[in-house]
Coordinates of C-alpha atoms in Angstrom, one line a residue:
F1 CA 20.5 -39.4 53.9
A2 CA 21.4 -41.8 56.7
R3 CA 25.0 -42.1 55.3
V4 CA 26.2 -41.0 58.9
D5 CA 25.3 -42.2 62.3
Y6 CA 22.8 -39.3 63.5
G7 CA 23.0 -40.3 67.1
Q8 CA 26.8 -40.3 67.1
V9 CA 27.2 -36.9 65.3
S10 CA 24.3 -35.1 67.1
A11 CA 25.8 -36.3 70.3
R12 CA 29.2 -34.8 69.5
I13 CA 27.5 -31.5 68.9
L14 CA 25.5 -31.7 72.0
D15 CA 28.7 -32.5 73.9
F16 CA 30.3 -29.2 73.1
W17 CA 27.4 -27.3 74.7
Q18 CA 27.3 -29.6 77.7
H19 CA 31.2 -29.0 78.3
Y20 CA 30.8 -25.2 77.7
R21 CA 28.0 -24.9 80.1
R22 CA 29.9 -26.9 82.7
E23 CA 33.0 -24.6 82.4
C24 CA 31.0 -21.3 81.9
P25 CA 27.8 -21.8 84.0
D26 CA 26.9 -18.1 84.4
L27 CA 27.7 -16.7 80.9
P28 CA 24.7 -15.7 78.9
V29 CA 25.0 -17.2 75.4
D30 CA 23.4 -15.7 72.2
V31 CA 24.0 -17.4 68.9
R32 CA 24.3 -16.2 65.2
G33 CA 23.0 -19.3 63.7
T34 CA 23.6 -20.9 60.3
H35 CA 22.6 -19.9 56.9
Y36 CA 19.8 -22.5 56.9
S37 CA 16.8 -23.8 58.6
T38 CA 16.0 -26.3 61.4
G39 CA 15.0 -29.0 59.1
I40 CA 18.1 -28.5 56.6
D41 CA 20.4 -28.4 59.4
L42 CA 19.0 -31.4 61.0
A43 CA 19.2 -33.5 57.8
S44 CA 22.5 -32.2 56.4
D45 CA 24.6 -31.7 59.7
C46 CA 22.7 -33.7 62.3
V47 CA 22.1 -30.5 64.5
P48 CA 20.0 -31.4 67.4
L49 CA 18.3 -28.2 68.1
T50 CA 15.6 -29.6 70.2
D51 CA 18.2 -30.8 72.7
I52 CA 20.2 -27.5 72.5
Y53 CA 16.9 -25.6 73.3
A54 CA 16.0 -28.0 76.2
G55 CA 19.4 -27.9 77.7
D56 CA 19.1 -24.3 78.8
F57 CA 22.1 -23.3 76.8
L58 CA 20.6 -20.3 74.9
R59 CA 18.7 -17.3 76.0
A60 CA 17.0 -16.9 72.6
P61 CA 17.0 -18.5 69.1
A62 CA 19.2 -17.4 66.5
P63 CA 18.0 -14.3 64.5
N64 CA 17.1 -14.2 60.9
Y65 CA 20.1 -14.7 58.7
P66 CA 20.4 -11.8 56.0
S67 CA 20.0 -14.1 53.0
G68 CA 17.9 -11.5 51.5
A69 CA 20.7 -9.0 51.4
L70 CA 23.6 -11.3 50.4
N71 CA 21.8 -13.2 47.6
E72 CA 18.1 -12.2 47.4
D73 CA 17.2 -15.5 48.9
F74 CA 14.4 -14.3 51.2
G75 CA 12.6 -17.5 51.3
L76 CA 15.7 -19.0 53.1
E77 CA 15.8 -16.2 55.4
M78 CA 12.2 -16.5 56.3
V79 CA 12.2 -20.2 56.6
G80 CA 15.3 -20.2 58.7
Y81 CA 13.7 -17.6 60.9
M82 CA 10.3 -19.2 61.2
T83 CA 11.6 -22.7 61.9
R84 CA 14.0 -21.5 64.7
I85 CA 11.2 -19.6 66.5
A86 CA 8.5 -22.3 66.2
R87 CA 9.9 -23.6 69.6
L88 CA 11.7 -21.2 71.9
P89 CA 14.5 -21.9 74.3
G90 CA 13.5 -19.0 76.6
D91 CA 10.7 -16.6 76.6
H92 CA 11.5 -14.3 73.5
F93 CA 13.1 -14.2 70.2
P94 CA 15.1 -11.4 68.3
F95 CA 15.2 -9.7 64.9
R96 CA 18.4 -8.5 63.4
Y97 CA 18.9 -6.0 60.6
Y98 CA 22.1 -5.9 58.5
P99 CA 22.8 -2.1 57.7
N100 CA 26.6 -2.1 57.9
D101 CA 29.4 -4.7 57.9
P102 CA 32.4 -4.2 60.1
W103 CA 34.6 -7.0 58.4
F104 CA 33.9 -6.9 54.7
W105 CA 33.6 -4.2 52.1
Q106 CA 30.0 -3.8 51.7
N107 CA 27.7 -1.6 53.7
P108 CA 24.3 -3.3 52.8
W109 CA 21.9 -0.3 53.3
W110 CA 23.8 1.5 50.6
D111 CA 25.2 -1.2 48.2
L112 CA 23.0 -4.2 48.8
Y113 CA 19.7 -2.9 49.7
Q114 CA 20.1 0.3 47.7
R115 CA 18.4 2.0 50.6
E116 CA 15.3 -0.1 50.2
P117 CA 13.6 -1.3 53.3
F118 CA 12.3 -4.6 52.2
D119 CA 14.6 -6.6 54.6
I120 CA 12.9 -4.8 57.4
Y121 CA 9.2 -5.2 56.5
C122 CA 9.3 -8.6 55.2
P123 CA 10.9 -10.5 58.1
L124 CA 9.1 -8.3 60.7
S125 CA 5.8 -9.4 59.2
T126 CA 6.5 -12.7 60.9
G127 CA 4.3 -13.8 63.7
R128 CA 4.7 -16.7 66.1
L129 CA 1.4 -18.2 67.2
N130 CA 1.8 -19.7 70.8
G131 CA -0.3 -22.4 72.6
R132 CA -2.8 -19.6 74.1
G133 CA -3.7 -18.6 70.5
Q134 CA -1.8 -15.4 70.7
I135 CA 0.6 -13.9 68.3
E136 CA 4.2 -13.2 69.5
N137 CA 6.5 -10.6 68.0
P138 CA 10.4 -10.2 68.3
Q139 CA 11.1 -8.4 71.6
V140 CA 14.8 -7.4 70.7
V141 CA 16.0 -5.6 67.6
E142 CA 19.9 -6.2 66.8
F143 CA 21.9 -4.4 64.3
L144 CA 24.9 -5.9 62.5
T145 CA 26.4 -3.3 62.9
I146 CA 26.2 0.5 63.6
D147 CA 29.7 1.2 62.1
T148 CA 31.4 0.3 58.8
E149 CA 34.4 -1.7 58.1
K150 CA 36.4 1.6 58.6
G151 CA 35.0 2.3 62.1
D152 CA 32.8 5.0 60.6
L153 CA 29.5 5.9 62.2
D154 CA 27.3 7.1 59.4
E155 CA 24.5 9.2 60.8
R156 CA 22.7 9.1 57.5
C157 CA 22.3 5.5 57.8
A158 CA 20.5 5.6 61.1
L159 CA 18.4 8.4 60.1
E160 CA 17.1 6.6 57.0
V161 CA 16.8 3.0 58.7
I162 CA 15.3 3.7 62.0
P163 CA 11.8 5.2 60.8
H164 CA 11.2 2.0 58.9
I165 CA 12.1 -0.2 61.9
R166 CA 9.7 1.9 64.0
R167 CA 6.9 1.6 61.5
A168 CA 7.3 -2.1 61.1
I169 CA 7.2 -2.4 64.9
D170 CA 4.1 -0.2 65.1
D171 CA 2.6 -2.6 62.5
F172 CA 3.5 -5.9 64.1
P173 CA 0.9 -8.7 63.3
D174 CA -1.6 -9.3 66.2
R175 CA -3.4 -12.1 64.3
T176 CA -2.5 -15.0 62.0
G177 CA -1.8 -14.1 58.5
L178 CA -3.3 -15.8 55.4
L179 CA -1.1 -18.9 56.0
T180 CA 0.1 -20.5 59.2
W181 CA 2.9 -22.9 59.0
V182 CA 2.2 -25.9 61.4
Y183 CA 5.9 -26.9 61.9
P184 CA 6.7 -30.3 63.3
F185 CA 9.7 -29.2 65.3
A186 CA 9.6 -32.2 67.7
E187 CA 8.4 -34.7 65.1
Y188 CA 11.4 -33.9 62.8
H189 CA 13.9 -34.6 65.6
Q190 CA 12.0 -37.7 66.7
L191 CA 12.3 -38.9 62.9
A192 CA 15.9 -38.3 63.0
A193 CA 16.5 -40.4 66.0
D194 CA 14.1 -43.3 65.1
R195 CA 14.2 -43.4 61.3
P196 CA 17.3 -41.3 60.0
E197 CA 16.8 -42.8 56.5
R198 CA 13.8 -40.4 56.3
L199 CA 15.6 -37.2 57.0
D200 CA 14.8 -36.4 53.3
L201 CA 11.4 -35.3 54.8
P202 CA 12.8 -32.2 56.8
Y203 CA 15.4 -31.5 54.1
F204 CA 12.7 -31.4 51.3
G205 CA 10.0 -29.8 53.3
D206 CA 12.0 -26.8 54.4
W207 CA 13.5 -26.3 51.0
F208 CA 10.0 -26.5 49.4
A209 CA 8.7 -23.9 51.8
R210 CA 11.6 -21.6 51.1
S211 CA 11.2 -22.0 47.3
G212 CA 7.4 -21.3 47.8
I213 CA 8.1 -18.0 49.6
N214 CA 10.5 -17.2 46.9
A215 CA 7.9 -17.7 44.4
G216 CA 5.5 -15.4 46.2
L217 CA 3.7 -17.6 48.8
P218 CA 2.4 -15.3 51.6
L219 CA 3.8 -17.5 54.5
N220 CA 4.7 -15.5 57.4
T221 CA 3.1 -17.0 60.6
V222 CA 4.4 -20.1 62.4
L223 CA 3.0 -22.4 64.9
S224 CA 4.7 -25.5 66.4
T225 CA 3.1 -28.8 66.4
D226 CA 3.8 -28.8 70.3
D227 CA 1.3 -26.0 70.6
F228 CA -1.0 -26.9 67.7
P229 CA -3.3 -29.4 69.4
E230 CA -3.8 -27.1 72.4
V231 CA -4.9 -24.3 69.9
V232 CA -7.2 -26.4 68.0
A233 CA -8.9 -27.7 71.3
N234 CA -9.0 -24.5 73.3
H235 CA -8.6 -21.4 71.0
P236 CA -10.0 -22.5 67.6
E237 CA -10.9 -18.9 67.0
A238 CA -7.2 -18.1 66.5
L239 CA -7.2 -20.3 63.4
A240 CA -10.6 -19.3 62.0
D241 CA -9.4 -16.8 59.4
T242 CA -6.1 -18.7 58.4
I243 CA -5.1 -21.6 56.1
L244 CA -2.9 -24.2 57.7
F245 CA 0.2 -24.9 55.9
S246 CA 1.5 -28.3 57.0
P247 CA 3.6 -31.2 55.7
V248 CA 1.6 -34.4 55.4
P249 CA 1.8 -36.0 59.1
F250 CA 4.5 -38.6 58.8
L251 CA 3.9 -39.8 62.6
A252 CA 0.4 -40.7 64.0
G253 CA -0.4 -38.7 67.1
D254 CA -1.7 -35.4 68.4
W255 CA -0.5 -33.5 65.2
E256 CA -2.4 -35.8 62.9
E257 CA -5.5 -35.8 65.2
A258 CA -5.7 -32.1 65.6
L259 CA -5.1 -31.5 61.9
I260 CA -8.2 -33.8 60.9
Q261 CA -10.3 -32.3 63.8
H262 CA -9.7 -28.8 62.5
I263 CA -10.7 -29.8 58.8
H264 CA -13.7 -31.6 60.0
S265 CA -14.8 -28.7 62.0
G266 CA -14.7 -26.2 59.3
G267 CA -11.0 -25.3 59.1
R268 CA -8.8 -25.0 56.0
A269 CA -5.6 -26.7 55.4
L270 CA -3.0 -26.9 52.6
L271 CA -0.7 -30.0 53.0
Y272 CA 2.4 -30.7 51.1
G273 CA 4.8 -33.7 50.6
P274 CA 4.7 -37.4 49.9
L275 CA 2.1 -39.7 51.3
D276 CA 4.2 -42.9 51.6
P277 CA 5.0 -42.3 55.2
T278 CA 1.5 -41.1 56.4
S279 CA -1.4 -43.0 58.0
P280 CA -4.3 -44.5 56.1
I281 CA -6.6 -42.0 57.7
V282 CA -4.7 -39.1 56.1
R283 CA -4.8 -40.9 52.9
Q284 CA -8.5 -41.5 53.0
L285 CA -8.9 -37.7 53.9
L286 CA -7.2 -36.8 50.7
N287 CA -8.8 -39.6 48.6
L288 CA -5.2 -40.8 47.6
E289 CA -3.2 -43.9 47.7
T290 CA 0.4 -44.7 46.6
G291 CA 1.6 -46.8 43.9
E292 CA 4.8 -47.2 41.8
G293 CA 6.6 -43.8 41.5
I294 CA 7.7 -41.6 38.6
E295 CA 10.6 -39.3 38.7
G296 CA 12.8 -37.2 36.3
E297 CA 11.5 -35.4 33.4
C298 CA 7.7 -35.3 33.1
S299 CA 4.8 -33.3 31.5
L300 CA 2.7 -31.1 33.9
H301 CA -0.9 -30.9 33.2
L302 CA -2.4 -27.9 35.1
D303 CA -5.9 -26.8 35.9
L304 CA -4.8 -23.7 37.7
E305 CA -4.3 -20.1 36.5
P306 CA -0.5 -19.7 35.9
D307 CA 1.2 -16.4 35.9
P308 CA 1.2 -14.6 32.5
L309 CA 4.4 -14.3 30.8
V310 CA 4.3 -11.4 28.4
R311 CA 7.3 -12.0 26.2
W312 CA 7.7 -15.7 26.4
Q313 CA 5.7 -18.4 24.6
G314 CA 7.8 -21.5 24.8
N315 CA 6.9 -24.8 26.4
R316 CA 8.2 -25.8 29.7
T317 CA 9.1 -29.3 31.0
F318 CA 8.7 -30.5 34.6
K319 CA 11.4 -32.2 36.6
H320 CA 11.1 -34.1 39.8
E321 CA 14.5 -35.0 41.4
S322 CA 13.6 -37.8 43.8
I323 CA 16.7 -37.6 46.0
L324 CA 15.9 -33.9 46.9
S325 CA 12.1 -34.3 46.9
A326 CA 11.7 -37.1 49.6
G327 CA 11.2 -39.6 46.9
P328 CA 9.3 -40.3 43.5
V329 CA 5.7 -39.1 42.9
C330 CA 3.5 -42.1 43.8
E331 CA 0.1 -40.7 44.4
Q332 CA -3.1 -41.8 42.8
L333 CA -6.8 -41.3 43.3
I334 CA -8.6 -43.9 45.5
D335 CA -12.0 -43.0 44.0
S336 CA -11.8 -41.1 40.8
A337 CA -15.6 -40.6 40.9
D338 CA -15.6 -38.8 44.2
P339 CA -17.7 -35.6 43.5
H340 CA -15.9 -33.8 46.4
T341 CA -12.4 -34.1 44.9
R342 CA -11.0 -31.8 42.4
V343 CA -7.8 -32.6 40.8
Y344 CA -5.7 -29.4 39.9
A345 CA -2.4 -30.9 38.6
T346 CA -1.1 -34.2 37.3
L347 CA 2.3 -35.4 36.2
R348 CA 2.5 -37.7 33.2
Q349 CA 5.4 -39.9 32.0
G350 CA 4.6 -42.0 29.0
A351 CA 1.5 -44.0 29.9
E352 CA 1.8 -43.3 33.6
E353 CA 0.0 -40.5 35.4
R354 CA 0.3 -39.4 39.1
I355 CA -1.7 -36.9 41.0
Y356 CA 0.2 -33.7 41.8
A357 CA -2.3 -31.4 43.5
L358 CA -5.8 -31.5 44.5
T359 CA -8.6 -30.1 46.7
R360 CA -11.3 -32.0 48.7
C361 CA -14.3 -30.4 50.4
S362 CA -16.9 -32.9 52.0
P363 CA -20.3 -31.5 52.9
E364 CA -19.7 -33.2 56.5
W365 CA -16.8 -31.0 57.2
Q366 CA -19.0 -27.8 57.9
G367 CA -17.2 -25.8 55.3
G368 CA -13.8 -27.2 55.9
A369 CA -11.5 -28.0 52.9
V370 CA -8.1 -29.5 52.4
S371 CA -5.8 -29.1 49.5
W372 CA -2.6 -31.0 48.9
I373 CA 0.4 -30.6 46.6
R374 CA 3.2 -33.3 46.3
G375 CA 6.0 -30.8 45.8
S376 CA 9.3 -31.0 44.2
S377 CA 12.7 -29.6 44.6
S378 CA 13.3 -26.4 42.4
F379 CA 16.8 -27.4 41.7
S380 CA 18.9 -30.5 40.8
F381 CA 21.4 -32.3 42.7
V382 CA 24.9 -30.6 42.2
D383 CA 28.1 -30.3 44.2
Q384 CA 27.8 -26.4 44.6
R385 CA 25.2 -23.9 45.8
P386 CA 21.7 -24.9 44.3
R387 CA 20.5 -23.0 41.3
E388 CA 17.0 -22.9 40.3
Y389 CA 16.0 -24.5 37.2
P390 CA 16.4 -22.8 33.8
A391 CA 13.4 -20.9 32.2
D392 CA 12.3 -23.8 30.2
V393 CA 11.6 -25.9 33.3
W394 CA 8.6 -25.3 35.6
N395 CA 9.4 -24.0 39.1
P396 CA 7.4 -26.5 41.1
A397 CA 7.2 -24.0 43.9
E398 CA 5.0 -21.6 42.0
L399 CA 2.3 -24.1 41.9
V400 CA 1.6 -24.0 45.7
R401 CA 0.7 -20.1 45.3
Y402 CA -1.5 -21.0 42.3
L403 CA -3.2 -23.7 44.5
L404 CA -4.5 -20.8 46.8
T405 CA -7.2 -20.3 44.1
S406 CA -9.0 -23.3 45.9
F407 CA -9.4 -21.1 49.0
G408 CA -10.5 -17.9 47.1
Y409 CA -7.2 -16.2 46.9
R410 CA -5.4 -15.2 43.7
F411 CA -1.9 -13.8 43.9
V412 CA -1.2 -13.4 40.2
Q413 CA 2.2 -11.9 39.0
E414 CA 2.5 -10.8 35.4
R415 CA 6.0 -11.2 34.4
Q416 CA 8.0 -10.7 31.1
H417 CA 9.5 -14.2 31.1
P418 CA 10.0 -17.1 33.4
G419 CA 13.6 -15.8 34.1
V420 CA 12.1 -12.8 36.0
K421 CA 12.1 -13.4 39.8
P422 CA 8.7 -13.6 41.3
V423 CA 7.6 -11.0 43.8
L424 CA 7.7 -11.7 47.4
N425 CA 4.2 -11.2 49.1
F426 CA 3.4 -11.3 52.8
V427 CA 0.0 -10.2 54.3
T428 CA -0.2 -9.5 58.0
R429 CA -3.3 -8.7 60.2
H430 CA -2.9 -5.6 62.4
R431 CA -5.7 -3.8 64.3
N432 CA -8.2 -5.7 62.0
G433 CA -6.6 -4.4 58.8
F434 CA -4.5 -6.1 56.4
L435 CA -0.8 -5.1 55.5
F436 CA 0.7 -6.1 52.3
S437 CA 4.6 -6.1 52.5
G438 CA 6.9 -7.4 49.8
F439 CA 9.8 -7.1 47.5
K440 CA 10.0 -6.9 43.6
A441 CA 13.5 -8.1 42.3
D442 CA 12.4 -7.0 39.0
T443 CA 10.1 -3.9 38.9
T444 CA 8.5 -4.7 35.7
A445 CA 6.4 -7.4 37.3
V446 CA 2.7 -6.5 37.8
L447 CA 0.6 -7.9 40.7
R448 CA -3.1 -9.0 40.7
Y449 CA -4.8 -9.7 44.0
A450 CA -8.3 -11.3 44.6
F451 CA -9.6 -12.2 47.9
P452 CA -12.7 -14.1 49.0
Q453 CA -13.9 -10.7 50.2
G454 CA -13.3 -9.0 46.8
A455 CA -10.4 -7.1 45.2
P456 CA -8.2 -5.3 47.9
L457 CA -8.0 -1.6 47.7
L458 CA -4.5 -0.6 49.0
V459 CA -4.4 2.9 50.8
G460 CA -2.6 5.4 48.8
A461 CA -2.7 3.6 45.5
E462 CA -4.8 3.4 42.4
T463 CA -5.8 0.1 40.9
V464 CA -7.4 -1.3 37.7
I465 CA -10.4 -3.7 38.7
Q466 CA -11.1 -6.5 36.4
D467 CA -12.5 -10.0 37.2
D468 CA -12.8 -9.0 40.9
A469 CA -8.9 -8.7 41.0
A470 CA -7.0 -5.7 41.6
T471 CA -3.9 -4.9 39.5
Y472 CA -1.1 -2.9 41.1
F473 CA 2.2 -1.4 39.7
L474 CA 4.0 -1.4 43.0
D475 CA 7.6 -0.1 44.0
K476 CA 10.6 -2.4 44.6
S477 CA 9.7 -2.4 48.4
F478 CA 6.2 -2.0 49.4
H479 CA 4.3 -1.9 52.8
K480 CA 0.8 -1.1 52.1
E481 CA -2.4 -1.1 54.2
C482 CA -5.8 -2.4 53.1
R483 CA -9.1 -2.0 55.0
I484 CA -11.6 -2.1 52.1
F485 CA -12.3 -4.8 49.5
V486 CA -14.6 -4.4 46.4
H487 CA -16.6 -6.5 44.0
Q488 CA -17.3 -4.4 41.0
S489 CA -18.4 -6.3 37.8
S490 CA -18.1 -3.3 35.5
G491 CA -14.4 -3.0 36.4
G492 CA -12.6 0.3 36.1
V493 CA -10.0 2.5 38.0
L494 CA -10.5 2.8 41.7
S495 CA -8.4 4.6 44.3
C496 CA -8.3 4.6 48.0
K497 CA -6.8 7.7 49.7
E498 CA -6.1 8.9 53.1
K499 CA -8.1 12.0 54.1
P500 CA -8.0 14.3 57.1
P501 CA -10.3 12.9 59.7
F502 CA -13.5 15.0 60.5
P503 CA -15.2 15.9 62.8
T504 CA -13.1 16.2 66.0
G505 CA -12.8 12.7 67.7
K506 CA -12.5 10.7 64.4
E507 CA -9.2 9.0 64.0
R508 CA -9.1 8.0 60.2
K509 CA -10.9 8.9 57.0
L510 CA -10.5 6.7 53.8
Q511 CA -12.0 8.0 50.6
V512 CA -12.7 5.4 47.7
S513 CA -13.5 6.8 44.3
G514 CA -14.5 5.2 41.0
L515 CA -17.3 2.9 42.5
Q516 CA -19.9 1.7 40.0
D517 CA -22.8 -0.4 41.6
A518 CA -20.1 -1.8 43.8
D519 CA -20.1 -4.0 46.9
L520 CA -17.7 -3.4 49.6
V521 CA -16.3 -5.0 52.7
V522 CA -14.9 -2.6 55.2
Y523 CA -12.5 -3.7 58.2
P524 CA -12.2 -0.9 60.9
P525 CA -10.3 -1.3 64.0
L526 CA -12.5 -3.5 66.2
E527 CA -12.2 -0.9 69.1
R528 CA -13.5 1.9 66.7
M529 CA -16.4 -0.3 65.3
D530 CA -19.1 1.6 66.9
E531 CA -17.6 4.9 65.7
V532 CA -17.8 4.1 62.1
S533 CA -19.7 6.5 59.8
F534 CA -20.0 6.9 55.9
E535 CA -20.3 9.7 53.4
L536 CA -21.5 9.3 49.9
D537 CA -20.7 12.0 47.4
G538 CA -20.0 14.2 50.4
Q539 CA -23.2 13.6 52.1
E540 CA -23.2 11.8 55.5
V541 CA -25.1 8.6 55.6
D542 CA -26.8 8.4 59.1
I543 CA -27.1 4.7 59.8
E544 CA -26.3 2.3 62.4
V545 CA -23.8 -0.2 61.3
T546 CA -25.8 -3.0 62.8
G547 CA -28.4 -2.6 60.0
G548 CA -31.0 -0.2 61.5
S549 CA -31.4 3.3 60.0
S550 CA -32.5 6.7 61.2
G551 CA -33.3 8.7 58.1
G552 CA -30.4 7.9 56.1
Q553 CA -30.1 8.4 52.3
R554 CA -29.7 5.9 49.5
L555 CA -27.6 3.3 51.3
A556 CA -30.0 3.3 54.3
A557 CA -33.1 3.1 52.3
A558 CA -31.7 0.0 50.5
H559 CA -30.8 -1.6 53.8
A560 CA -27.4 -1.8 52.2
I561 CA -25.1 -1.6 55.3
H562 CA -24.7 -4.6 57.8
R563 CA -22.0 -5.7 60.0
E564 CA -20.9 -9.2 60.0
G565 CA -18.3 -10.2 62.6
D566 CA -15.3 -8.1 62.3
C567 CA -16.3 -6.3 59.0
I568 CA -19.1 -4.1 57.6
H569 CA -20.8 -5.0 54.2
L570 CA -22.1 -2.3 51.8
R571 CA -24.2 -3.1 48.7
S572 CA -24.7 -1.4 45.3
V573 CA -22.7 1.7 46.2
T574 CA -22.0 4.3 43.2
G575 CA -19.9 7.4 43.6
V576 CA -17.3 8.5 46.1
L577 CA -17.5 6.8 49.4
S578 CA -15.8 8.0 52.7
V579 CA -15.3 5.8 55.7
N580 CA -14.7 7.5 59.0
W581 CA -13.9 6.1 62.5

């Protein structure tokens, strides 16, 4: 990094746009974009996207690049998409789908996607949080393209693709997802101008996020640091149900101050990256300081639940490539006796040990918590397309998904061996429900979900409940709704099915079977909350969801139903429960 003059190269790129606009002042311009993300393009090719956006050259950012279709690199597609829309050059952003190719031999719907809609539901789970605390969705849908390389218009393709597009649009997120990426769009460009030798930070940060998504991290909401302080100050409710996913702040200012304020006020954050460029305030927040670094091959000591590997029992080493990971691992505890710090991962090299992941939760933070992971590149430095480490080397990006345990979430993937690609997972919020979307590159992978509310019951699916986690054997592409979570200590097989709504006026009916002394949390649409009713073993339970009862049966007598915020809690339920609204 910094082997070229950033100012000179970026000025030449910007010069093209300025010349073009002078000669063609009235022609609207849309761009295809690169294969990569804002931070990677900035670090590797000095692309000054902030100046291009500010120069009124573009109507909209580049759409998502179809990396998912071409090489199953969905993480790169999602990271490229989210980093380009974190800030907008205009007032909208597009989504592009790749059903046919007019130039080359492939027509992806048939021979790359194999008629699976994962590259529709996954990118369309993306939401952009603006400064007003509102989720923005793509306003334009583009197709590359409607005809094949032979000029044929295959009607079958349109008939199969369009219903999935329409459903994904109907299910657009309207709230933040489980994780919200606080993306330093402006700060990365300021770093490039002021300290180009630290362009390793955006390069590593975007690649690490990409590898995390490829390893199953449910990251699909983005918020620019331009808007972040305003949201924290004026719309904190927009961040109440999400975990902030942010690089460690490397510039003092509004971004750092808003992040600390959010955590101290009860918010949750998961930070990643090295601590050497950050302020003493952030280091104190994390109870970390920096010392001499270690790099290369290390041993990983993990206090987190890893993915079970059914047919593999070998040992795995850990590699940290400093040049691709923004430097060596230097972090050590300031106070090893701090009762509010829990270390989840360390790296050891000979007699040296460094902290790799931890969580802090001070009583003074009103329930707030911060986790941190150092992060490492998931590939080595090679003069070709990067390839992930072999099976006997840890994928560092998997650890960030494991670290969600510190916030009460478990996204466990049972795989045959480390060479089986992890499952992509995205969780969006729509009409107060949860939508699980994803892609299984290998359908032998088994998924286990556990949330703070309990085990999620996906509509139209059966699940095995064990240790408050729900086990699912989902299809290659999945897009499943969840409105009910369960705690059931006895375990067992449960199902959640759609039933005909009754009586007239009801919109939905969900039926849960297999309940044994279970506690449930139900998320109806907010606008239908006053219309919710319950049936237990076919008998209506006449009760107000606010907690009062009027002659109801077992549930009412036990005062087992109460509303709390945007959900309804039920205790000690046995039998078949129907939820109507």
